[in-house]
Amino acid sequence: MTDSAFQQCINPDCGKAFGIEEIYHSCPQCGGLLDVSYNWNRLAVPKKLNDFEKYWSKRDVPQRLSGVWRFHDLMPFVPLEQCVTTGEGQTLLQNANGVAPFVGVRESSLFLQYEGLNPSGSFKDNGMAGAFTHGKLVGAKQAACASTGNTSASLAMFCAITKLMKAVIFIGSGKIAYGKLSQALDYGAKTVQIEGDFDDAMARVQEVSKQLGIYLVNSVNPFRLEGQKSIMFRVLEQLRWEVPDWIVVPGGNLGNSSAFGKAFLELHQLGLIKKIPRIAIINATGANTLYRLVEQDGLCWNGGRYDKSLVKRFYDEMTAAGRRASTIASAIEINRPVNLSKCLRTLEVMKGVVRDVSEQEILDAKSQVGAGGFGCEPASAASVAGAKRLVAEGVIGRDERVVCVLTGHQLKDPDATVAYHRMDEALYEKYLKKRGVTETPYANRPVTVANHIDAIIDTVKKDGEQR
Ligand SMILES: *Cc1c(COP(=O)(O)O)cnc(C)c1O
Ligand SMILES: [Zn+2]
């Protein structure tokens, strides 16, 4: 390939390359996942990371205001002026001193990256900017995704704002948080509810989009992952270009973790960083395929020649046992992650570890993130619960700098929050107790009082009801 950017199969025994303008969900030769790759020596790449600061003064250019395209030099698959943006990536890294004691690290060591502050309320907007830029390049008119909620909200929003494509979303019949579904409906996406779960919807959307020529924006789309690399570039930017010790991220379809590994590998290859941080990928116990394969069965990247028979056996057993993903953290309720192989590469590049955390750990962590301000949805809190676990195990040191990625906004799933705070017992039983959340130690219970001024004043004055 002589172009400065191209697509390439990640299977080292294949490695076939394709032009940027081609559309594949996987390698047509071997079925492997595709990367967007670059001939960096044909491109002008900044010599040091703080060279990116020169773009801060260009906020009148929409692509420079974008927290994704501000880093276009590190994802230059089309010229800057052709990049699609809805204002994504204006997100915040907070030194979360209020949450550090809960996690168990020293006060100034914990950072939370609030990707819920994106326009549609989750990190998916970073990737959608990449996918839409490619979709526009290839002239796509319709775009589809299977979604546990946030991808569809993001897709629908990008369609509504840019009018470049029309959205078709596939959802399963299980849990989908209404905060997310309401966005897709409001933005006008065609919504197809399949009688099955997310893994079924994911399989179907790939068939349907192939047959009907609809552009697929799930994270098998390598251009989406290019956009998601920017989450890590912004983390570095906000740490004044210092590399932290740990990145902790929830794992669902494993697009984010795959993108992060690629981001750091490229930065390292370009000589822009000396050290690569470690990564911890956190599953929910009810959807812990990655955890079991990696930590229990010893699956690893092995230079791209990972043990496919091990994976196949695992999936066959899962099918035979009729095991379905189940967790309150609906955004990571996924048992067959499409980016598994890319994620194995990330685990090698970033010397990663995988853990799974219970519903109880997720919701306790979520309440602590909320108590620290801003808040997040349940799946996002898996990262904080996982960090806490790894500190307790001694894997993460108390003095190490830890960045937990909060993937989605607190208002995406208010049911889980209200149930945890025991707003009403029936809701708590239905949403949480049934799932094994038997305690709510951080609940901020509302108090009820008669409509009588003395009683109300007594209640307001009383200590101990508020955390
Ligand atoms: C999509 C999503 C995830 C899972 O990310 P993957 O890249 O699929 O692993 C986690 N949290 C939230 C809020 C999400 O929307
Ligand atoms: Zn291939």
Short mmCIF file of C-alpha atoms and ligand atoms in Angstrom, two decimals:
data_model
loop_
_atom_site.label_atom_id
_atom_site.label_comp_id
_atom_site.label_asym_id
_atom_site.label_seq_id
_atom_site.Cartn_x
_atom_site.Cartn_y
_atom_site.Cartn_z
CA MET A 1 0.00 0.00 0.00
CA THR A 2 1.41 3.35 -1.01
CA ASP A 3 -1.37 5.50 0.47
CA SER A 4 -0.64 7.27 3.73
CA ALA A 5 -3.63 5.52 5.36
CA PHE A 6 -5.11 2.11 4.67
CA GLN A 7 -7.02 -0.74 6.32
CA GLN A 8 -5.20 -3.86 7.36
CA CYS A 9 -6.13 -7.25 8.76
CA ILE A 10 -4.69 -7.71 12.27
CA ASN A 11 -4.05 -11.43 11.74
CA PRO A 12 -0.26 -11.65 11.24
CA ASP A 13 -0.65 -14.75 9.05
CA CYS A 14 -2.80 -12.67 6.67
CA GLY A 15 -2.10 -8.95 7.05
CA LYS A 16 -3.99 -8.14 3.86
CA ALA A 17 -4.37 -4.43 3.17
CA PHE A 18 -7.31 -2.53 1.73
CA GLY A 19 -7.97 1.05 0.67
CA ILE A 20 -9.54 3.54 3.05
CA GLU A 21 -12.59 3.90 0.79
CA GLU A 22 -13.51 0.22 1.04
CA ILE A 23 -16.20 -1.08 3.41
CA TYR A 24 -15.66 -4.31 5.29
CA HIS A 25 -16.80 -5.49 8.71
CA SER A 26 -13.92 -7.97 8.79
CA CYS A 27 -11.15 -9.23 6.54
CA PRO A 28 -12.74 -10.87 3.46
CA GLN A 29 -9.70 -13.17 3.24
CA CYS A 30 -9.56 -14.63 6.77
CA GLY A 31 -12.34 -13.04 8.83
CA GLY A 32 -9.91 -11.18 11.11
CA LEU A 33 -10.62 -7.71 12.45
CA LEU A 34 -9.31 -4.71 10.53
CA ASP A 35 -7.14 -1.84 11.74
CA VAL A 36 -6.76 1.60 10.24
CA SER A 37 -3.01 1.81 9.61
CA TYR A 38 -0.77 4.66 8.54
CA ASN A 39 2.47 5.16 6.66
CA TRP A 40 3.61 7.67 9.26
CA ASN A 41 6.72 8.65 7.30
CA ARG A 42 4.46 10.19 4.63
CA LEU A 43 2.59 12.23 7.22
CA ALA A 44 3.44 15.28 9.25
CA VAL A 45 3.29 14.12 12.88
CA PRO A 46 4.09 16.46 15.80
CA LYS A 47 7.50 15.86 17.34
CA LYS A 48 6.25 16.15 20.90
CA LEU A 49 2.86 15.98 22.54
CA ASN A 50 2.72 19.58 23.64
CA ASP A 51 2.86 20.58 19.96
CA PHE A 52 -0.89 19.82 20.06
CA GLU A 53 -1.37 22.89 22.25
CA LYS A 54 -1.06 25.06 19.16
CA TYR A 55 -4.57 23.93 18.20
CA TRP A 56 -6.08 25.32 21.42
CA SER A 57 -6.17 28.78 19.86
CA LYS A 58 -8.08 27.51 16.79
CA ARG A 59 -11.42 26.95 18.48
CA ASP A 60 -13.26 28.83 15.71
CA VAL A 61 -12.57 25.83 13.41
CA PRO A 62 -15.21 23.19 14.34
CA GLN A 63 -12.77 20.33 13.85
CA ARG A 64 -10.25 21.92 16.21
CA LEU A 65 -12.94 22.52 18.83
CA SER A 66 -13.74 18.80 18.62
CA GLY A 67 -11.93 16.80 21.28
CA VAL A 68 -11.46 14.11 18.64
CA TRP A 69 -10.19 16.03 15.62
CA ARG A 70 -7.95 18.27 17.70
CA PHE A 71 -5.78 15.12 17.50
CA HIS A 72 -6.31 14.59 13.77
CA ASP A 73 -2.55 14.29 13.26
CA LEU A 74 -2.78 10.93 15.07
CA MET A 75 -5.77 9.65 13.03
CA PRO A 76 -5.33 11.25 9.60
CA PHE A 77 -7.35 8.87 7.42
CA VAL A 78 -9.02 11.78 5.58
CA PRO A 79 -8.08 15.48 5.43
CA LEU A 80 -9.12 17.53 8.45
CA GLU A 81 -11.68 19.64 6.62
CA GLN A 82 -13.64 16.50 5.63
CA CYS A 83 -13.98 15.29 9.23
CA VAL A 84 -17.51 15.19 10.67
CA THR A 85 -18.10 16.68 14.11
CA THR A 86 -21.03 17.39 16.42
CA GLY A 87 -18.86 18.99 19.10
CA GLU A 88 -17.86 15.70 20.73
CA GLY A 89 -15.01 15.21 23.16
CA GLN A 90 -15.37 18.29 25.38
CA THR A 91 -14.83 16.08 28.37
CA LEU A 92 -13.20 16.42 31.74
CA LEU A 93 -10.51 14.68 33.73
CA GLN A 94 -11.19 15.29 37.39
CA ASN A 95 -8.74 14.72 40.20
CA ALA A 96 -11.30 12.89 42.29
CA ASN A 97 -10.08 13.32 45.85
CA GLY A 98 -13.53 12.54 47.23
CA VAL A 99 -13.50 9.09 45.65
CA ALA A 100 -9.82 8.21 46.30
CA PRO A 101 -10.37 6.91 49.89
CA PHE A 102 -13.09 4.55 48.63
CA VAL A 103 -10.74 3.16 45.98
CA GLY A 104 -7.92 3.03 48.50
CA VAL A 105 -5.30 5.17 46.76
CA ARG A 106 -3.54 8.26 48.06
CA GLU A 107 -5.56 11.46 47.84
CA SER A 108 -4.24 13.01 44.65
CA SER A 109 -3.75 9.69 42.83
CA LEU A 110 -7.23 9.05 41.46
CA PHE A 111 -8.53 10.66 38.25
CA LEU A 112 -11.94 10.21 36.69
CA GLN A 113 -12.36 10.81 32.97
CA TYR A 114 -15.98 11.93 32.49
CA GLU A 115 -16.95 10.78 28.99
CA GLY A 116 -20.59 11.18 29.99
CA LEU A 117 -20.11 14.86 29.18
CA ASN A 118 -20.24 14.14 25.45
CA PRO A 119 -23.19 15.54 23.45
CA SER A 120 -25.20 12.30 23.55
CA GLY A 121 -23.97 11.48 27.06
CA SER A 122 -21.45 8.69 26.45
CA PHE A 123 -17.97 8.08 25.02
CA LYS A 124 -19.58 6.60 21.90
CA ASP A 125 -19.64 10.08 20.31
CA ASN A 126 -15.84 9.97 19.97
CA GLY A 127 -16.09 6.88 17.83
CA MET A 128 -19.16 8.02 15.94
CA ALA A 129 -17.23 11.07 14.72
CA GLY A 130 -14.75 8.64 13.16
CA ALA A 131 -17.40 6.35 11.70
CA PHE A 132 -19.40 9.26 10.23
CA THR A 133 -16.28 10.71 8.66
CA HIS A 134 -15.68 7.40 6.92
CA GLY A 135 -19.39 6.94 6.10
CA LYS A 136 -19.39 10.34 4.42
CA LEU A 137 -16.24 9.44 2.46
CA VAL A 138 -17.88 6.29 1.06
CA GLY A 139 -21.20 8.05 0.42
CA ALA A 140 -23.29 5.90 2.80
CA LYS A 141 -26.97 6.85 3.03
CA GLN A 142 -28.10 4.57 5.85
CA ALA A 143 -26.27 3.53 9.00
CA ALA A 144 -27.10 0.74 11.45
CA CYS A 145 -25.97 -0.58 14.79
CA ALA A 146 -26.93 -3.11 17.42
CA SER A 147 -26.94 -1.42 20.76
CA THR A 148 -27.39 -1.79 24.47
CA GLY A 149 -28.40 1.89 24.20
CA ASN A 150 -25.54 4.32 23.93
CA THR A 151 -24.34 3.48 20.44
CA SER A 152 -27.88 3.95 19.16
CA ALA A 153 -28.25 7.26 20.99
CA SER A 154 -25.00 8.47 19.46
CA LEU A 155 -25.79 7.20 15.96
CA ALA A 156 -29.26 8.77 16.07
CA MET A 157 -27.83 12.07 17.27
CA PHE A 158 -25.17 12.19 14.54
CA CYS A 159 -27.83 11.42 11.90
CA ALA A 160 -30.17 14.10 13.24
CA ILE A 161 -27.48 16.79 13.33
CA THR A 162 -25.51 16.04 10.17
CA LYS A 163 -28.32 14.63 7.95
CA LEU A 164 -25.62 12.60 6.23
CA MET A 165 -27.33 9.24 6.83
CA LYS A 166 -30.53 7.75 8.23
CA ALA A 167 -30.31 5.66 11.40
CA VAL A 168 -31.56 2.09 11.88
CA ILE A 169 -30.98 0.66 15.33
CA PHE A 170 -31.33 -2.93 16.55
CA ILE A 171 -32.03 -3.51 20.19
CA GLY A 172 -32.67 -6.71 22.11
CA SER A 173 -35.79 -7.32 24.13
CA GLY A 174 -34.02 -7.37 27.47
CA LYS A 175 -32.90 -4.41 29.47
CA ILE A 176 -32.32 -1.13 27.75
CA ALA A 177 -32.13 1.93 29.96
CA TYR A 178 -34.93 4.31 29.03
CA GLY A 179 -32.63 7.30 29.18
CA LYS A 180 -30.82 5.87 26.17
CA LEU A 181 -33.79 4.55 24.23
CA SER A 182 -35.62 7.83 24.66
CA GLN A 183 -32.76 9.63 22.93
CA ALA A 184 -32.84 7.37 19.86
CA LEU A 185 -36.62 7.72 19.58
CA ASP A 186 -36.49 11.48 20.01
CA TYR A 187 -33.75 11.89 17.39
CA GLY A 188 -35.88 9.95 14.92
CA ALA A 189 -34.01 6.67 14.45
CA LYS A 190 -35.83 3.70 12.97
CA THR A 191 -35.87 1.34 15.95
CA VAL A 192 -36.09 -2.43 15.51
CA GLN A 193 -36.57 -4.47 18.65
CA ILE A 194 -35.49 -8.08 18.17
CA GLU A 195 -36.82 -10.88 20.31
CA GLY A 196 -33.43 -11.83 21.69
CA ASP A 197 -30.57 -10.27 23.62
CA PHE A 198 -27.76 -7.95 22.59
CA ASP A 199 -25.58 -10.77 21.28
CA ASP A 200 -28.46 -11.84 19.00
CA ALA A 201 -29.02 -8.26 17.81
CA MET A 202 -25.28 -7.90 17.13
CA ALA A 203 -25.21 -11.04 14.97
CA ARG A 204 -28.34 -9.97 13.05
CA VAL A 205 -27.28 -6.42 12.33
CA GLN A 206 -24.12 -7.69 10.66
CA GLU A 207 -26.15 -9.94 8.36
CA VAL A 208 -28.75 -7.30 7.58
CA SER A 209 -26.28 -4.53 6.86
CA LYS A 210 -24.28 -6.84 4.58
CA GLN A 211 -27.39 -7.84 2.64
CA LEU A 212 -28.86 -4.36 2.34
CA GLY A 213 -25.61 -2.43 1.98
CA ILE A 214 -26.22 -0.41 5.15
CA TYR A 215 -23.19 1.20 6.78
CA LEU A 216 -22.40 -0.51 10.11
CA VAL A 217 -21.26 1.67 13.01
CA ASN A 218 -20.69 -0.92 15.74
CA SER A 219 -17.18 -1.08 17.08
CA VAL A 220 -16.13 -3.74 14.56
CA ASN A 221 -15.91 -0.60 12.40
CA PRO A 222 -12.20 0.30 12.67
CA PHE A 223 -12.86 3.99 12.01
CA ARG A 224 -14.88 4.18 15.19
CA LEU A 225 -11.91 2.99 17.18
CA GLU A 226 -9.74 5.69 15.61
CA GLY A 227 -12.05 8.31 17.12
CA GLN A 228 -11.99 6.56 20.49
CA LYS A 229 -8.21 6.78 20.66
CA SER A 230 -8.74 10.47 21.40
CA ILE A 231 -10.08 9.66 24.89
CA MET A 232 -6.54 8.69 25.85
CA PHE A 233 -5.03 11.71 24.08
CA ARG A 234 -7.27 13.96 26.18
CA VAL A 235 -6.29 12.13 29.35
CA LEU A 236 -2.65 12.86 28.55
CA GLU A 237 -3.48 16.44 27.59
CA GLN A 238 -5.17 17.03 30.94
CA LEU A 239 -2.27 15.42 32.81
CA ARG A 240 0.01 17.92 31.03
CA TRP A 241 1.28 15.12 28.79
CA GLU A 242 2.39 12.91 31.65
CA VAL A 243 1.57 9.23 31.30
CA PRO A 244 -0.39 7.79 34.28
CA ASP A 245 0.36 4.37 35.76
CA TRP A 246 -3.03 2.79 35.17
CA ILE A 247 -6.03 3.15 32.86
CA VAL A 248 -9.11 1.35 34.18
CA VAL A 249 -12.04 0.82 31.82
CA PRO A 250 -15.23 -1.26 31.76
CA GLY A 251 -15.23 -4.02 29.14
CA GLY A 252 -18.31 -4.79 27.01
CA ASN A 253 -17.77 -5.24 23.29
CA LEU A 254 -14.14 -4.27 24.03
CA GLY A 255 -13.95 -1.44 21.50
CA ASN A 256 -12.67 1.10 23.98
CA SER A 257 -9.92 -1.09 25.39
CA SER A 258 -8.90 -2.03 21.84
CA ALA A 259 -8.72 1.62 20.83
CA PHE A 260 -6.70 2.57 23.92
CA GLY A 261 -4.07 -0.10 23.25
CA LYS A 262 -3.71 1.07 19.65
CA ALA A 263 -3.43 4.69 20.79
CA PHE A 264 -0.58 3.98 23.20
CA LEU A 265 1.19 1.61 20.83
CA GLU A 266 1.21 4.29 18.13
CA LEU A 267 2.29 7.06 20.50
CA HIS A 268 5.15 4.85 21.62
CA GLN A 269 6.15 3.92 18.07
CA LEU A 270 6.11 7.59 17.11
CA GLY A 271 8.39 8.41 20.02
CA LEU A 272 5.78 10.69 21.61
CA ILE A 273 5.73 8.77 24.91
CA LYS A 274 8.43 6.76 26.65
CA LYS A 275 6.25 4.71 28.94
CA ILE A 276 3.00 2.85 28.20
CA PRO A 277 0.52 2.75 31.10
CA ARG A 278 -0.98 -0.51 32.28
CA ILE A 279 -4.65 -1.24 31.65
CA ALA A 280 -7.25 -2.96 33.79
CA ILE A 281 -10.39 -4.09 31.95
CA ILE A 282 -13.38 -4.70 34.17
CA ASN A 283 -16.25 -7.05 33.35
CA ALA A 284 -19.44 -7.50 35.31
CA THR A 285 -19.60 -10.97 36.87
CA GLY A 286 -22.77 -11.66 34.89
CA ALA A 287 -21.00 -10.96 31.59
CA ASN A 288 -17.42 -12.03 32.18
CA THR A 289 -16.25 -13.77 29.02
CA LEU A 290 -13.01 -11.79 28.85
CA TYR A 291 -12.23 -12.40 32.50
CA ARG A 292 -12.73 -16.13 32.22
CA LEU A 293 -10.81 -16.52 28.97
CA VAL A 294 -7.84 -14.41 30.03
CA GLU A 295 -7.49 -14.85 33.78
CA GLN A 296 -8.84 -18.38 34.17
CA ASP A 297 -8.02 -20.05 30.83
CA GLY A 298 -4.80 -18.12 30.12
CA LEU A 299 -5.82 -16.83 26.68
CA CYS A 300 -3.31 -14.30 25.32
CA TRP A 301 -2.48 -12.46 22.08
CA ASN A 302 0.64 -14.50 21.38
CA GLY A 303 1.78 -12.25 18.54
CA GLY A 304 -1.64 -12.55 16.91
CA ARG A 305 -1.63 -16.35 16.97
CA TYR A 306 -3.98 -16.67 19.92
CA ASP A 307 -5.68 -19.95 20.72
CA LYS A 308 -8.85 -19.77 18.61
CA SER A 309 -9.90 -23.28 19.59
CA LEU A 310 -10.02 -22.22 23.23
CA VAL A 311 -12.37 -19.37 22.32
CA LYS A 312 -14.52 -21.60 20.17
CA ARG A 313 -14.81 -24.19 22.93
CA PHE A 314 -15.79 -21.47 25.41
CA TYR A 315 -18.52 -20.12 23.12
CA ASP A 316 -19.80 -23.61 22.28
CA GLU A 317 -20.12 -24.42 25.97
CA MET A 318 -21.90 -21.15 26.55
CA THR A 319 -24.38 -21.95 23.78
CA ALA A 320 -24.91 -25.50 25.05
CA ALA A 321 -25.53 -24.26 28.59
CA GLY A 322 -27.85 -21.52 27.30
CA ARG A 323 -25.85 -18.98 29.29
CA ARG A 324 -26.89 -15.35 28.68
CA ALA A 325 -25.24 -12.18 29.81
CA SER A 326 -26.99 -10.60 32.79
CA THR A 327 -26.05 -7.47 34.71
CA ILE A 328 -27.56 -4.20 35.88
CA ALA A 329 -24.67 -2.57 34.01
CA SER A 330 -26.60 -2.88 30.74
CA ALA A 331 -23.89 -1.24 28.61
CA ILE A 332 -21.55 -4.17 29.31
CA GLU A 333 -24.18 -6.92 29.27
CA ILE A 334 -22.35 -8.69 26.45
CA ASN A 335 -21.11 -12.29 26.37
CA ARG A 336 -19.62 -12.42 22.87
CA PRO A 337 -17.45 -9.32 22.55
CA VAL A 338 -16.77 -8.56 18.87
CA ASN A 339 -13.36 -6.99 19.53
CA LEU A 340 -11.98 -9.87 21.59
CA SER A 341 -8.88 -10.39 19.43
CA LYS A 342 -7.96 -6.68 19.31
CA CYS A 343 -8.44 -6.50 23.05
CA LEU A 344 -5.96 -9.35 23.54
CA ARG A 345 -3.44 -7.23 21.66
CA THR A 346 -4.16 -4.32 24.02
CA LEU A 347 -3.64 -6.57 27.05
CA GLU A 348 -0.21 -7.46 25.73
CA VAL A 349 0.81 -3.92 24.74
CA MET A 350 -0.39 -2.44 28.05
CA LYS A 351 0.53 -5.38 30.32
CA GLY A 352 -3.13 -5.59 31.19
CA VAL A 353 -5.20 -7.40 33.77
CA VAL A 354 -8.89 -8.32 33.73
CA ARG A 355 -11.26 -8.56 36.70
CA ASP A 356 -14.98 -9.10 37.13
CA VAL A 357 -17.01 -7.26 39.74
CA SER A 358 -20.39 -8.01 41.30
CA GLU A 359 -23.58 -5.98 41.02
CA GLN A 360 -23.08 -4.94 44.64
CA GLU A 361 -19.54 -3.67 43.96
CA ILE A 362 -20.72 -1.80 40.84
CA LEU A 363 -23.57 -0.01 42.57
CA ASP A 364 -21.59 0.86 45.70
CA ALA A 365 -18.88 2.33 43.46
CA LYS A 366 -21.48 4.20 41.42
CA SER A 367 -22.89 5.84 44.53
CA GLN A 368 -19.40 6.95 45.54
CA VAL A 369 -18.72 8.43 42.11
CA GLY A 370 -22.04 10.25 42.44
CA ALA A 371 -21.14 11.51 45.90
CA GLY A 372 -17.94 12.92 44.39
CA GLY A 373 -19.97 14.96 41.88
CA PHE A 374 -21.08 14.51 38.22
CA GLY A 375 -21.90 10.79 38.60
CA CYS A 376 -22.07 8.01 36.03
CA GLU A 377 -24.22 5.11 34.84
CA PRO A 378 -23.77 1.60 36.30
CA ALA A 379 -21.42 0.19 33.60
CA SER A 380 -19.04 3.11 34.03
CA ALA A 381 -18.76 2.47 37.77
CA ALA A 382 -17.36 -1.00 37.05
CA SER A 383 -14.06 0.78 36.41
CA VAL A 384 -14.01 2.32 39.90
CA ALA A 385 -15.15 -0.94 41.50
CA GLY A 386 -12.38 -2.73 39.60
CA ALA A 387 -9.76 -0.20 40.69
CA LYS A 388 -10.82 -0.67 44.30
CA ARG A 389 -10.47 -4.43 43.95
CA LEU A 390 -7.02 -4.17 42.36
CA VAL A 391 -5.77 -1.83 45.09
CA ALA A 392 -7.02 -4.30 47.72
CA GLU A 393 -5.19 -7.09 45.90
CA GLY A 394 -2.01 -5.01 45.82
CA VAL A 395 -1.89 -5.07 42.01
CA ILE A 396 -2.39 -1.29 41.89
CA GLY A 397 -0.14 0.53 44.36
CA ARG A 398 -1.57 3.18 46.69
CA ASP A 399 0.75 5.81 45.23
CA GLU A 400 0.21 5.00 41.59
CA ARG A 401 -1.69 7.40 39.36
CA VAL A 402 -4.94 5.79 38.30
CA VAL A 403 -7.35 7.02 35.62
CA CYS A 404 -10.81 5.43 35.65
CA VAL A 405 -12.82 6.04 32.49
CA LEU A 406 -16.44 6.93 33.26
CA THR A 407 -18.05 5.91 30.00
CA GLY A 408 -21.62 7.20 30.37
CA HIS A 409 -23.67 9.94 32.02
CA GLN A 410 -25.44 9.47 35.32
CA LEU A 411 -28.86 10.37 33.82
CA LYS A 412 -28.74 7.52 31.31
CA ASP A 413 -30.17 5.09 33.85
CA PRO A 414 -31.94 6.87 36.71
CA ASP A 415 -33.85 3.72 37.75
CA ALA A 416 -30.69 2.10 39.09
CA THR A 417 -29.80 5.20 41.06
CA VAL A 418 -33.21 5.82 42.55
CA ALA A 419 -33.54 2.15 43.48
CA TYR A 420 -30.15 2.20 45.25
CA HIS A 421 -31.11 5.21 47.32
CA ARG A 422 -34.26 3.37 48.43
CA MET A 423 -36.69 5.93 47.04
CA ASP A 424 -39.19 3.13 47.12
CA GLU A 425 -38.74 -0.40 48.38
CA ALA A 426 -40.62 -2.07 45.53
CA LEU A 427 -38.22 -0.50 43.03
CA TYR A 428 -35.24 -1.61 45.13
CA GLU A 429 -36.52 -5.19 45.29
CA LYS A 430 -37.25 -5.30 41.58
CA TYR A 431 -34.07 -3.72 40.26
CA LEU A 432 -31.43 -4.55 42.82
CA LYS A 433 -32.22 -7.01 45.58
CA LYS A 434 -33.29 -9.64 43.06
CA ARG A 435 -29.84 -9.27 41.46
CA GLY A 436 -27.94 -9.79 44.68
CA VAL A 437 -27.54 -6.20 45.83
CA THR A 438 -28.51 -7.03 49.38
CA GLU A 439 -27.10 -3.91 51.02
CA THR A 440 -27.09 -0.24 50.15
CA PRO A 441 -24.47 1.14 52.55
CA TYR A 442 -24.19 4.47 50.75
CA ALA A 443 -27.91 5.04 50.21
CA ASN A 444 -29.07 8.61 50.59
CA ARG A 445 -32.62 7.83 51.60
CA PRO A 446 -35.31 10.43 51.05
CA VAL A 447 -37.39 11.10 54.16
CA THR A 448 -41.12 11.47 54.16
CA VAL A 449 -42.88 13.77 56.55
CA ALA A 450 -46.42 14.96 57.23
CA ASN A 451 -47.38 18.28 55.67
CA HIS A 452 -47.08 20.07 58.98
CA ILE A 453 -44.63 22.92 59.60
CA ASP A 454 -43.29 21.69 62.97
CA ALA A 455 -42.75 18.19 61.70
CA ILE A 456 -41.00 19.51 58.59
CA ILE A 457 -38.71 21.78 60.63
CA ASP A 458 -37.85 18.89 62.95
CA THR A 459 -36.97 16.71 60.00
CA VAL A 460 -34.79 19.34 58.33
CA LYS A 461 -32.89 19.94 61.58
CA LYS A 462 -32.34 16.29 62.37
CA ASP A 463 -28.82 14.97 61.80
CA GLY A 464 -27.81 11.59 60.56
CA GLU A 465 -30.27 11.10 57.73
CA GLN A 466 -27.94 12.49 55.15
CA ARG A 467 -24.61 10.99 54.25
C1 LIG B 1 -20.49 0.97 25.15
C2 LIG B 1 -20.31 1.19 26.59
C3 LIG B 1 -19.41 0.43 27.35
C4 LIG B 1 -18.64 -0.72 26.78
O1 LIG B 1 -17.59 -0.30 25.97
P1 LIG B 1 -16.90 -1.31 24.96
O2 LIG B 1 -16.06 -0.45 24.10
O3 LIG B 1 -18.01 -1.96 24.18
O4 LIG B 1 -16.15 -2.30 25.76
C5 LIG B 1 -19.24 0.74 28.67
N1 LIG B 1 -19.93 1.74 29.26
C6 LIG B 1 -20.82 2.48 28.56
C7 LIG B 1 -21.56 3.55 29.27
C8 LIG B 1 -21.04 2.24 27.21
O5 LIG B 1 -21.92 2.97 26.55
ZN ZN B 2 -7.12 -11.36 7.05
#
